[in-house]
Coordinates of C-alpha atoms and ligand atoms in Angstrom, one line a residue:
M1 CA 41.1 39.9 -149.7
Q2 CA 39.9 39.1 -153.1
I3 CA 40.9 41.7 -155.8
R4 CA 39.6 39.6 -158.6
T5 CA 35.8 40.0 -159.0
L6 CA 34.8 39.1 -162.5
F7 CA 31.4 40.5 -163.1
C8 CA 29.1 40.6 -166.0
F9 CA 27.4 43.9 -165.8
L10 CA 26.3 44.8 -169.3
A11 CA 25.7 41.3 -170.5
L12 CA 24.3 42.5 -173.8
A13 CA 26.7 45.3 -174.5
F14 CA 30.0 43.6 -174.0
A15 CA 30.3 40.3 -175.7
G16 CA 32.2 37.5 -173.9
C17 CA 30.2 38.3 -170.7
T18 CA 27.3 36.1 -171.3
G19 CA 28.9 32.9 -172.5
Q20 CA 26.9 33.6 -175.8
P21 CA 28.9 36.2 -177.5
A22 CA 27.3 38.3 -180.1
P23 CA 28.7 38.0 -183.6
A24 CA 31.8 40.1 -183.7
D25 CA 30.6 42.5 -186.5
K26 CA 27.2 43.0 -184.9
P27 CA 27.4 43.8 -181.2
S28 CA 24.0 43.5 -179.5
P29 CA 22.6 46.8 -178.6
A30 CA 22.7 47.3 -174.9
P31 CA 19.6 48.5 -173.3
D32 CA 21.4 50.6 -170.7
R33 CA 24.2 52.1 -172.8
E34 CA 23.5 55.7 -173.2
W35 CA 25.5 58.7 -174.5
W36 CA 24.9 60.6 -171.4
K37 CA 26.3 58.0 -169.2
E38 CA 29.5 57.9 -171.3
I39 CA 30.2 61.7 -171.5
I40 CA 32.5 63.6 -169.3
V41 CA 31.0 67.1 -168.5
Y42 CA 33.1 70.2 -168.2
Q43 CA 31.4 73.0 -166.3
I44 CA 32.1 76.5 -167.4
Y45 CA 31.2 79.5 -165.3
P46 CA 30.9 82.0 -168.2
R47 CA 31.5 85.0 -166.1
S48 CA 35.0 83.8 -165.1
F49 CA 36.2 81.8 -168.3
K50 CA 37.5 84.2 -170.8
D51 CA 36.8 88.0 -171.5
T52 CA 37.2 89.3 -174.9
D53 CA 36.1 92.9 -174.7
G54 CA 37.9 94.1 -171.7
D55 CA 35.0 94.7 -169.4
G56 CA 36.4 92.2 -166.9
V57 CA 33.5 89.8 -167.3
G58 CA 33.9 86.6 -169.3
D59 CA 31.7 86.3 -172.5
L60 CA 30.5 83.9 -175.1
K61 CA 33.2 85.0 -177.6
G62 CA 35.8 84.1 -175.0
I63 CA 34.3 80.6 -174.7
I64 CA 34.4 80.4 -178.6
E65 CA 38.0 81.4 -178.5
K66 CA 38.8 78.6 -176.0
L67 CA 36.8 75.8 -177.6
D68 CA 40.0 74.1 -178.9
Y69 CA 41.2 74.2 -175.4
V70 CA 38.0 72.5 -174.1
K71 CA 38.4 69.9 -176.9
S72 CA 42.0 69.3 -175.9
L73 CA 40.8 68.1 -172.5
G74 CA 38.9 65.3 -174.1
V75 CA 35.6 66.2 -172.5
D76 CA 32.3 65.6 -174.4
A77 CA 30.0 68.2 -173.0
V78 CA 29.9 71.6 -171.5
W79 CA 27.5 72.7 -168.8
L80 CA 27.2 76.4 -169.0
N81 CA 25.9 78.3 -166.1
P82 CA 23.0 80.6 -167.0
I83 CA 23.6 83.0 -169.9
Y84 CA 20.2 84.6 -170.2
S85 CA 19.4 88.3 -169.7
S86 CA 19.7 89.1 -166.0
P87 CA 20.2 92.0 -163.6
N88 CA 22.8 89.8 -161.9
D89 CA 21.7 89.8 -158.3
D90 CA 22.9 86.2 -158.3
N91 CA 25.2 86.1 -161.3
G92 CA 22.6 85.1 -163.9
Y93 CA 20.4 82.8 -161.6
D94 CA 17.9 85.6 -161.7
V95 CA 16.6 85.6 -165.2
S96 CA 14.7 88.5 -166.7
D97 CA 14.4 87.2 -170.2
Y98 CA 14.8 83.4 -170.8
R99 CA 15.0 83.8 -174.6
N100 CA 17.8 86.4 -174.7
I101 CA 21.5 86.5 -173.9
M102 CA 22.9 88.6 -171.0
Q103 CA 24.4 91.8 -172.4
D104 CA 27.7 91.1 -170.5
F105 CA 28.0 87.8 -172.3
G106 CA 27.1 88.9 -175.9
T107 CA 24.4 88.3 -178.4
M108 CA 22.3 85.5 -179.8
D109 CA 24.6 85.4 -182.8
D110 CA 27.5 84.8 -180.4
F111 CA 25.4 81.9 -178.9
D112 CA 24.7 80.3 -182.2
E113 CA 28.3 80.5 -183.2
M114 CA 29.4 79.0 -179.9
L115 CA 27.0 76.1 -180.2
K116 CA 28.1 75.4 -183.8
G117 CA 31.7 75.6 -182.8
M118 CA 31.0 73.0 -180.1
H119 CA 29.1 70.7 -182.3
Q120 CA 31.8 70.9 -184.9
R121 CA 34.2 69.7 -182.3
G122 CA 31.8 67.0 -181.0
I123 CA 31.1 68.8 -177.8
K124 CA 27.6 68.8 -176.5
L125 CA 26.0 71.8 -174.7
I126 CA 24.0 71.5 -171.6
M127 CA 22.0 74.6 -170.6
D128 CA 21.1 75.7 -167.1
V129 CA 17.3 76.1 -166.6
V130 CA 16.5 78.4 -163.7
V131 CA 12.8 78.1 -163.1
N132 CA 12.3 77.6 -159.4
H133 CA 12.3 81.5 -159.6
S134 CA 12.8 84.3 -162.1
S135 CA 14.2 87.7 -161.6
D136 CA 11.9 90.4 -160.2
E137 CA 12.7 92.2 -163.3
H138 CA 11.2 89.7 -165.5
E139 CA 8.1 90.9 -167.3
W140 CA 6.0 88.2 -165.7
F141 CA 6.8 89.5 -162.2
R142 CA 6.4 93.2 -163.2
Q143 CA 2.9 92.3 -164.4
S144 CA 2.2 90.0 -161.5
R145 CA 3.0 92.6 -158.8
S146 CA 1.1 95.4 -160.6
S147 CA -2.3 94.4 -159.5
R148 CA -4.2 91.6 -157.8
D149 CA -6.2 90.8 -160.9
N150 CA -3.4 90.9 -163.4
P151 CA -3.4 87.8 -165.6
Y152 CA 0.1 87.1 -164.4
R153 CA -0.8 87.4 -160.7
D154 CA -0.8 83.5 -160.2
Y155 CA 2.6 83.1 -161.9
Y156 CA 4.1 83.7 -158.4
H157 CA 3.2 83.0 -154.8
W158 CA 1.4 85.9 -153.1
W159 CA -0.1 86.2 -149.6
P160 CA -2.5 89.0 -149.0
A161 CA -1.4 91.2 -146.1
E162 CA -5.0 91.4 -144.7
K163 CA -4.6 87.7 -143.8
G164 CA -1.8 88.8 -141.4
K165 CA 1.8 87.6 -141.7
P166 CA 2.3 84.5 -143.7
P167 CA 3.7 81.4 -142.0
Y168 CA 7.5 81.6 -141.7
R169 CA 9.5 80.4 -144.7
Y170 CA 13.2 80.3 -144.7
S171 CA 15.3 82.1 -147.5
L172 CA 18.7 81.0 -148.3
F173 CA 19.9 84.4 -149.4
D174 CA 17.9 86.8 -147.4
P175 CA 19.7 89.1 -144.8
K176 CA 17.0 88.2 -142.3
G177 CA 16.4 84.7 -143.5
D178 CA 12.8 85.6 -144.3
A179 CA 11.4 84.2 -147.6
W180 CA 8.4 86.5 -147.6
K181 CA 8.8 90.0 -148.9
Y182 CA 6.2 92.7 -148.3
D183 CA 5.2 94.6 -151.5
S184 CA 3.2 97.7 -150.9
M185 CA 2.0 98.0 -154.5
T186 CA -0.7 95.4 -153.8
N187 CA -0.4 95.1 -150.0
A188 CA 0.8 91.5 -150.2
Y189 CA 3.9 89.4 -149.6
Y190 CA 5.7 87.4 -152.3
L191 CA 7.7 84.3 -151.7
H192 CA 11.4 84.0 -152.4
Y193 CA 13.4 81.0 -151.3
F194 CA 16.5 82.7 -152.7
S195 CA 17.1 86.5 -152.8
Q196 CA 14.4 89.2 -152.7
K197 CA 15.1 89.7 -156.4
Q198 CA 14.4 86.0 -157.1
P199 CA 10.6 85.5 -156.6
D200 CA 9.5 81.9 -156.7
L201 CA 7.4 80.9 -159.7
N202 CA 4.2 79.1 -159.0
W203 CA 4.5 75.7 -160.6
E204 CA 1.0 74.7 -159.5
N205 CA -0.2 77.1 -162.2
P206 CA -0.4 75.1 -165.5
K207 CA 0.4 78.2 -167.5
V208 CA 3.8 78.7 -165.8
R209 CA 4.7 75.1 -166.5
Q210 CA 3.7 75.6 -170.2
E211 CA 5.8 78.7 -170.4
V212 CA 8.7 76.8 -169.1
Y213 CA 8.3 73.9 -171.6
D214 CA 8.0 76.5 -174.5
I215 CA 11.3 78.1 -173.3
M216 CA 13.0 74.7 -173.1
K217 CA 11.7 73.8 -176.6
F218 CA 13.1 77.1 -177.9
W219 CA 16.6 76.1 -176.8
A220 CA 16.2 72.4 -177.8
D221 CA 15.2 73.6 -181.3
K222 CA 18.4 75.6 -181.5
G223 CA 20.1 72.3 -180.9
V224 CA 21.3 72.3 -177.3
D225 CA 21.9 68.8 -176.0
G226 CA 20.7 68.8 -172.4
F227 CA 19.2 70.7 -169.5
R228 CA 20.3 71.1 -165.9
L229 CA 17.3 72.1 -163.8
D230 CA 18.4 74.6 -161.1
A231 CA 17.1 74.2 -157.6
F232 CA 14.4 72.0 -159.1
Q233 CA 13.7 69.9 -156.1
F234 CA 12.1 73.0 -154.5
V235 CA 9.6 74.0 -157.3
A236 CA 6.4 72.3 -156.0
K237 CA 4.9 73.9 -152.9
D238 CA 1.9 73.4 -150.8
T239 CA 0.2 76.8 -151.7
I240 CA -1.9 76.7 -148.5
F241 CA 1.4 77.4 -146.8
P242 CA 0.9 75.4 -143.6
S243 CA 3.1 76.4 -140.6
F244 CA 6.2 74.4 -140.3
P245 CA 7.6 73.4 -136.9
E246 CA 9.9 76.0 -135.1
G247 CA 13.5 75.5 -136.2
F248 CA 12.7 73.7 -139.4
E249 CA 15.1 75.9 -141.3
K250 CA 18.0 74.0 -139.8
N251 CA 16.8 71.1 -141.9
F252 CA 14.8 73.0 -144.6
V253 CA 15.5 70.4 -147.3
E254 CA 13.2 68.0 -145.4
Y255 CA 10.3 70.5 -145.8
Y256 CA 11.2 72.1 -149.2
A257 CA 12.3 69.2 -151.4
M258 CA 10.2 66.9 -153.5
Q259 CA 6.8 68.3 -152.4
G260 CA 3.4 68.0 -153.9
N261 CA 3.1 67.2 -157.6
L262 CA 6.8 67.5 -158.4
H263 CA 7.1 64.2 -160.0
E264 CA 4.0 64.8 -162.1
Y265 CA 5.5 68.0 -163.4
L266 CA 8.7 66.2 -164.3
R267 CA 6.7 63.5 -166.2
E268 CA 4.9 66.3 -167.9
M269 CA 8.2 68.0 -168.8
N270 CA 9.5 64.7 -170.1
R271 CA 6.3 64.2 -172.3
E272 CA 6.4 67.9 -173.5
V273 CA 10.1 68.4 -174.0
F274 CA 12.6 65.6 -173.4
S275 CA 10.8 62.9 -175.3
H276 CA 10.8 65.0 -178.5
Y277 CA 14.6 65.5 -178.5
D278 CA 17.9 63.7 -178.0
V279 CA 18.7 65.7 -174.8
M280 CA 19.9 64.7 -171.4
S281 CA 18.3 65.9 -168.2
V282 CA 19.6 66.4 -164.7
A283 CA 18.1 68.4 -161.7
E284 CA 20.1 70.1 -159.1
G285 CA 19.5 68.1 -155.8
A286 CA 18.2 64.6 -155.4
G287 CA 15.8 65.1 -152.5
R288 CA 15.9 63.8 -149.0
N289 CA 16.9 60.2 -149.4
F290 CA 17.6 57.4 -151.9
E291 CA 13.9 56.8 -152.5
D292 CA 13.4 60.5 -153.7
A293 CA 16.5 60.2 -155.8
H294 CA 15.3 56.9 -157.4
R295 CA 11.9 58.5 -158.1
L296 CA 13.7 61.2 -160.2
V297 CA 15.8 58.9 -162.3
D298 CA 14.6 55.4 -162.4
E299 CA 14.1 54.5 -166.1
D300 CA 10.6 53.3 -165.9
R301 CA 9.4 56.6 -164.4
H302 CA 10.3 58.7 -167.4
E303 CA 11.4 61.8 -165.4
L304 CA 15.1 62.6 -165.5
N305 CA 18.3 60.9 -166.7
M306 CA 20.6 61.3 -163.7
A307 CA 20.5 62.4 -160.1
Y308 CA 22.9 65.2 -158.9
A309 CA 23.1 64.5 -155.1
F310 CA 24.9 66.6 -152.6
E311 CA 25.9 64.2 -149.8
G312 CA 29.3 63.6 -151.3
V313 CA 30.3 67.2 -152.0
D314 CA 29.0 68.3 -148.6
I315 CA 31.4 66.0 -146.7
A316 CA 34.2 68.6 -146.7
K317 CA 33.8 71.0 -143.8
P318 CA 36.1 73.8 -142.5
G319 CA 37.3 71.3 -139.8
G320 CA 38.3 68.8 -142.5
Y321 CA 36.6 65.4 -143.2
T322 CA 37.5 61.7 -142.6
L323 CA 38.3 59.4 -145.4
A324 CA 36.2 56.8 -143.7
H325 CA 33.1 59.1 -144.1
F326 CA 34.1 59.8 -147.8
K327 CA 34.4 56.2 -148.7
E328 CA 31.2 55.4 -146.8
V329 CA 29.1 58.0 -148.6
F330 CA 30.3 57.3 -152.2
T331 CA 30.0 53.5 -151.7
R332 CA 26.5 53.8 -150.2
W333 CA 25.3 55.9 -153.2
D334 CA 27.0 53.6 -155.7
S335 CA 25.3 50.5 -154.3
A336 CA 22.0 52.2 -154.1
F337 CA 22.2 52.9 -157.9
A338 CA 24.1 49.9 -159.0
N339 CA 21.0 48.3 -160.7
N340 CA 18.7 51.1 -161.5
G341 CA 19.1 54.9 -162.1
W342 CA 22.3 56.8 -162.7
L343 CA 24.3 59.3 -160.8
S344 CA 26.5 62.3 -161.4
I345 CA 29.9 62.3 -159.8
F346 CA 31.4 65.6 -158.7
L347 CA 33.3 67.2 -155.9
A348 CA 33.0 70.8 -157.0
N349 CA 30.8 73.3 -158.9
H350 CA 30.1 77.0 -159.0
D351 CA 28.5 76.8 -155.5
Q352 CA 31.5 75.3 -153.8
A353 CA 35.1 76.4 -153.1
R354 CA 37.9 74.9 -155.1
L355 CA 38.3 71.1 -155.3
V356 CA 41.9 70.9 -154.1
S357 CA 41.4 73.4 -151.3
R358 CA 38.4 71.6 -149.9
F359 CA 39.1 68.0 -150.5
G360 CA 42.9 67.9 -151.1
N361 CA 45.8 69.7 -149.8
D362 CA 46.7 73.1 -151.4
S363 CA 50.0 73.5 -149.7
P364 CA 52.9 74.0 -152.1
A365 CA 54.2 70.5 -151.4
F366 CA 51.0 68.7 -152.0
R367 CA 48.8 70.8 -154.3
I368 CA 49.9 68.9 -157.5
P369 CA 49.6 65.3 -156.3
S370 CA 46.5 65.9 -154.5
A371 CA 44.7 67.7 -157.3
K372 CA 45.7 64.8 -159.6
L373 CA 44.3 62.3 -157.0
L374 CA 41.0 64.0 -156.8
N375 CA 40.6 64.1 -160.6
T376 CA 41.6 60.4 -160.7
F377 CA 38.8 59.7 -158.3
I378 CA 36.2 61.7 -160.1
L379 CA 37.1 60.1 -163.4
S380 CA 37.3 56.5 -162.2
M381 CA 33.9 56.2 -160.4
R382 CA 30.7 54.9 -161.8
G383 CA 28.4 57.9 -162.8
T384 CA 28.7 60.8 -165.2
P385 CA 31.7 62.8 -164.1
Y386 CA 31.2 66.7 -163.8
C387 CA 34.6 68.6 -163.8
Y388 CA 34.5 72.2 -162.8
Y389 CA 36.7 74.6 -164.9
G390 CA 40.1 75.3 -163.4
D391 CA 40.0 72.1 -161.3
E392 CA 41.9 70.4 -164.2
L393 CA 44.7 72.8 -163.4
G394 CA 44.5 72.4 -159.6
M395 CA 43.3 76.1 -159.1
T396 CA 43.0 76.9 -155.4
N397 CA 40.9 79.0 -153.0
I398 CA 41.7 82.7 -153.1
G399 CA 40.9 83.2 -149.4
F400 CA 39.6 86.7 -149.0
E401 CA 40.1 88.4 -145.7
K402 CA 37.3 91.0 -145.6
I403 CA 33.7 90.8 -146.4
E404 CA 34.2 93.8 -148.9
Q405 CA 36.2 91.6 -151.1
Y406 CA 33.2 89.1 -151.8
R407 CA 30.9 89.5 -154.7
D408 CA 28.6 86.6 -154.0
I409 CA 25.1 87.6 -152.7
S410 CA 25.1 84.5 -150.5
A411 CA 28.3 85.5 -148.7
I412 CA 27.3 89.1 -148.4
N413 CA 23.8 88.6 -147.1
G414 CA 24.9 85.7 -145.0
Y415 CA 27.4 88.1 -143.3
K416 CA 24.5 90.6 -142.7
K417 CA 22.4 87.9 -141.2
V418 CA 25.1 86.8 -138.8
K419 CA 25.7 90.4 -137.9
N420 CA 21.9 91.2 -137.4
E421 CA 21.6 88.1 -135.1
G422 CA 24.7 89.2 -133.0
G423 CA 26.5 86.0 -134.2
D424 CA 30.3 85.4 -134.6
V425 CA 31.3 87.3 -137.7
E426 CA 34.9 86.4 -137.4
Q427 CA 34.0 82.7 -137.4
Y428 CA 31.7 83.4 -140.4
L429 CA 34.6 85.1 -142.4
K430 CA 36.9 82.2 -141.4
D431 CA 34.3 79.7 -142.8
L432 CA 33.9 81.8 -146.0
R433 CA 37.6 81.6 -146.5
F434 CA 37.3 77.9 -146.7
G435 CA 33.9 77.4 -148.3
S436 CA 32.7 80.6 -150.1
R437 CA 31.4 80.3 -153.6
D438 CA 33.7 83.1 -154.7
N439 CA 36.6 80.8 -154.0
G440 CA 35.4 78.7 -157.0
R441 CA 34.6 81.7 -159.2
T442 CA 37.9 83.5 -159.6
P443 CA 38.9 83.9 -163.2
M444 CA 40.4 81.0 -165.2
Q445 CA 44.1 81.1 -165.3
W446 CA 45.2 81.0 -168.9
D447 CA 48.8 82.2 -168.8
S448 CA 51.4 84.2 -166.7
S449 CA 50.5 87.6 -168.3
E450 CA 48.6 90.4 -166.4
Q451 CA 45.3 89.1 -165.0
A452 CA 46.3 85.6 -166.1
G453 CA 45.2 86.3 -169.7
F454 CA 41.6 86.4 -168.6
T455 CA 40.9 90.0 -169.4
S456 CA 42.6 93.2 -170.4
G457 CA 40.6 95.2 -167.9
P458 CA 39.9 95.0 -164.2
P459 CA 38.4 91.5 -163.6
W460 CA 35.0 91.4 -161.8
L461 CA 36.6 89.1 -159.2
P462 CA 40.4 89.2 -158.6
V463 CA 42.7 86.6 -160.2
N464 CA 44.3 84.2 -157.7
A465 CA 47.9 85.3 -156.9
N466 CA 49.3 81.9 -157.9
Y467 CA 48.4 82.4 -161.6
R468 CA 52.1 82.7 -162.6
Q469 CA 52.6 79.0 -161.7
V470 CA 49.1 77.7 -162.0
N471 CA 48.0 78.3 -165.6
V472 CA 47.2 76.6 -168.8
E473 CA 50.2 77.8 -170.8
A474 CA 52.6 76.5 -168.1
E475 CA 50.7 73.3 -167.5
N476 CA 50.5 72.5 -171.2
K477 CA 54.2 72.4 -171.4
D478 CA 54.8 70.3 -168.4
P479 CA 54.1 66.6 -169.0
A480 CA 53.8 66.1 -165.2
S481 CA 51.2 68.9 -164.7
V482 CA 47.8 68.5 -163.2
L483 CA 46.3 69.4 -166.6
N484 CA 48.1 66.6 -168.4
H485 CA 47.2 64.1 -165.8
F486 CA 43.6 65.2 -166.2
R487 CA 43.9 64.6 -169.9
K488 CA 45.4 61.2 -169.4
M489 CA 42.7 60.2 -167.0
V490 CA 40.0 61.4 -169.4
Q491 CA 41.5 59.2 -172.1
L492 CA 41.8 56.3 -169.7
R493 CA 38.1 56.5 -168.9
K494 CA 37.3 56.5 -172.6
Q495 CA 39.4 53.5 -173.4
H496 CA 38.0 51.5 -170.5
P497 CA 34.3 51.0 -170.4
A498 CA 34.8 49.3 -167.0
L499 CA 35.4 52.9 -165.7
V500 CA 32.0 54.0 -166.9
Y501 CA 29.8 51.0 -166.5
G502 CA 31.8 48.5 -164.5
K503 CA 30.8 47.3 -161.0
Y504 CA 32.4 49.2 -158.2
Q505 CA 33.8 47.2 -155.3
L506 CA 35.3 48.9 -152.3
L507 CA 38.4 47.2 -150.8
Q508 CA 39.8 47.4 -147.3
P509 CA 37.0 49.8 -146.2
E510 CA 38.7 50.2 -142.7
H511 CA 42.1 51.5 -144.3
P512 CA 42.6 54.8 -142.6
T513 CA 44.4 56.7 -145.5
V514 CA 44.0 54.7 -148.7
Y515 CA 40.8 54.5 -150.8
A516 CA 41.0 51.3 -152.7
Y517 CA 38.4 49.9 -155.2
T518 CA 38.0 47.9 -158.2
R519 CA 35.9 48.5 -161.4
S520 CA 35.0 45.5 -163.4
L521 CA 33.2 44.8 -166.5
G522 CA 33.1 41.6 -168.5
D523 CA 36.6 40.2 -168.2
E524 CA 38.3 43.5 -167.5
E525 CA 39.0 44.5 -164.0
L526 CA 40.8 47.7 -162.9
L527 CA 42.2 48.5 -159.5
V528 CA 42.2 52.1 -158.2
L529 CA 44.5 53.0 -155.2
L530 CA 44.2 56.6 -153.8
N531 CA 46.3 57.7 -150.8
F532 CA 44.4 60.5 -149.3
S533 CA 47.1 61.6 -146.9
D534 CA 50.3 63.6 -146.8
K535 CA 52.3 60.6 -145.5
K536 CA 53.4 57.4 -147.2
S537 CA 50.8 54.7 -146.7
G538 CA 51.1 50.9 -147.1
L539 CA 48.4 48.7 -148.4
A540 CA 48.7 44.9 -148.0
L541 CA 47.6 43.0 -151.1
A542 CA 47.0 39.3 -150.8
D543 CA 46.8 38.8 -154.6
V544 CA 49.6 41.0 -156.0
A545 CA 50.2 38.4 -158.7
T546 CA 47.1 39.6 -160.3
I547 CA 48.4 43.1 -160.8
G548 CA 49.0 44.0 -164.3
E549 CA 50.0 47.1 -166.0
V550 CA 50.1 50.6 -164.3
L551 CA 47.6 52.6 -166.3
I552 CA 47.8 55.9 -164.3
N553 CA 50.3 57.1 -161.8
N554 CA 50.7 60.6 -160.6
Y555 CA 54.3 59.9 -159.4
G556 CA 57.2 58.4 -161.6
T557 CA 57.4 55.1 -159.7
V558 CA 55.5 52.5 -157.9
E559 CA 56.8 50.9 -154.8
M560 CA 55.5 47.3 -154.6
D561 CA 56.7 44.0 -153.4
K562 CA 55.0 40.6 -153.2
D563 CA 52.4 41.4 -150.8
A564 CA 52.1 45.1 -150.5
V565 CA 52.0 48.5 -152.3
R566 CA 53.6 51.6 -150.6
L567 CA 52.0 54.8 -151.8
E568 CA 53.6 58.1 -151.8
P569 CA 51.7 61.1 -150.2
Y570 CA 48.6 61.6 -152.3
Q571 CA 49.7 59.0 -154.8
A572 CA 46.9 57.9 -157.2
L573 CA 47.3 54.6 -159.2
V574 CA 45.2 52.8 -161.6
F575 CA 46.2 49.3 -162.4
S576 CA 44.8 46.7 -164.7
L577 CA 44.4 43.3 -163.1
K578 CA 45.2 40.1 -164.9
Ligands
GLC1 C1 21.3 76.9 -157.4 C2 22.5 77.5 -158.1 C3 23.1 78.6 -157.4 C4 22.0 79.7 -157.2 C5 20.7 79.2 -156.7 C6 19.6 80.0 -156.9 O1 21.6 76.4 -156.2 O2 23.4 76.5 -158.3 O3 24.3 79.1 -157.9 O4 22.5 80.7 -156.4 O5 20.3 77.9 -157.3 O6 19.3 80.1 -158.3

């Protein structure tokens, strides 16, 4: 095995690589160094972060109050889930006014103060743009549904009932799985890929696109630093609505993603919005394959900055996952984007259960080391890391037992659907306990006081019972906490450009329990060893002599002799190589 793989990746950026070093005082500008590649994104689900007015729902003032905490993590940007006016059928992903703040969250003044507070601390803000659909309570939809000749009619997709039933389309959140909803007001069906209260906007209508660009400019003019485009891979549709083969819904992404003129719309958005501001852009979902993903983000295409692909986060299933699969997926994606395009790296977000419960081991014995290991992974891979609030503490799934405990429309309507179809509701509940989105949305655990310091009222979703041990206050004080490990790992990434830009090389792909890889840039090479098991694991190293300093270790010691390293359960190590 060869650990040492010297590699000149950014020849221009890092002098010494080319054999023709740039003058020391004048480093050559690197064409592919970008701020959005170097940032670490911290995702805040505002509903659950910090409540200041006692209504049990987080708010912008709460975020303002906690900005010093966010800063203390060392992260560079916040991605905020939607904060616009919304009737909250899907917690803000159903927008009724794109230029206003949801009442529960506060006011535009609060927003301005929050943005200012972030910028004062050197933190960028990425806004969530939800424009595959709006709320059915948006003025556009009120108009659109009011008559067939209303000027807003073509802002949405309508199918006149006299043509019969429209060809079946699958809805992710509908209790019957049907994406067409009959509306008696004009005797027509409207399309909703998500809930009935989330009608799909008609992107084939240039007026809709212009409205969206104007909205984005409104926020960019306020000074936001980036946009995350929600469900964007689904926006373009064949408005003839051809029939899809029976059973297509089992594989609906193949039929829904990257259709029609989607890339032209993105180039248009780039021309109209992105090119006028210093903003980053990312869309949720990267299509059906690498080709789709590259078409979104390759630099010469002028569409988006980075892909946010699901194959990695989708690996964890209720029955577990294999490390072989995990390594294979992340290695395949890395190599597909090694030379062109850029990826997001994440294992959790607001649509997933908790990081440590899905990918690690949340038992009392292993929660701490496995949460640290997972954060080490995210922060040592190539791509822009996205870290979800609470995962820096090792927060765990709450594991509701009954459907009445859930608040998430996808869980509630999914349950109804299984019941309607005579399916196995017990199995469904079991799967929810593992994978439900509400697991990842319980309130942030700030301290050991009532409701974990999140609110003085009854929280919209219960606080996890483990908050007395797992909370910011306790973990701040403990040098060996998951939180302090996270901070160290953030600093390590900042100190070592190899962790951002360096070549990734998988070592010992067949090792059953250890994920080992190097990251190398110029004359620096780092070795990452992650034991993804609850047993000790040995790893033979032919070239131990090259091992230098231990840069990160989630245990106090390293067991190593001349040709092997022995890792403790879930031990995570980063070494420099000589
Ligand atoms: C995206 C969001 C998810 C939301 C859905 C509909 O997948 O991440 O939270 O429910 O779109 O907007």
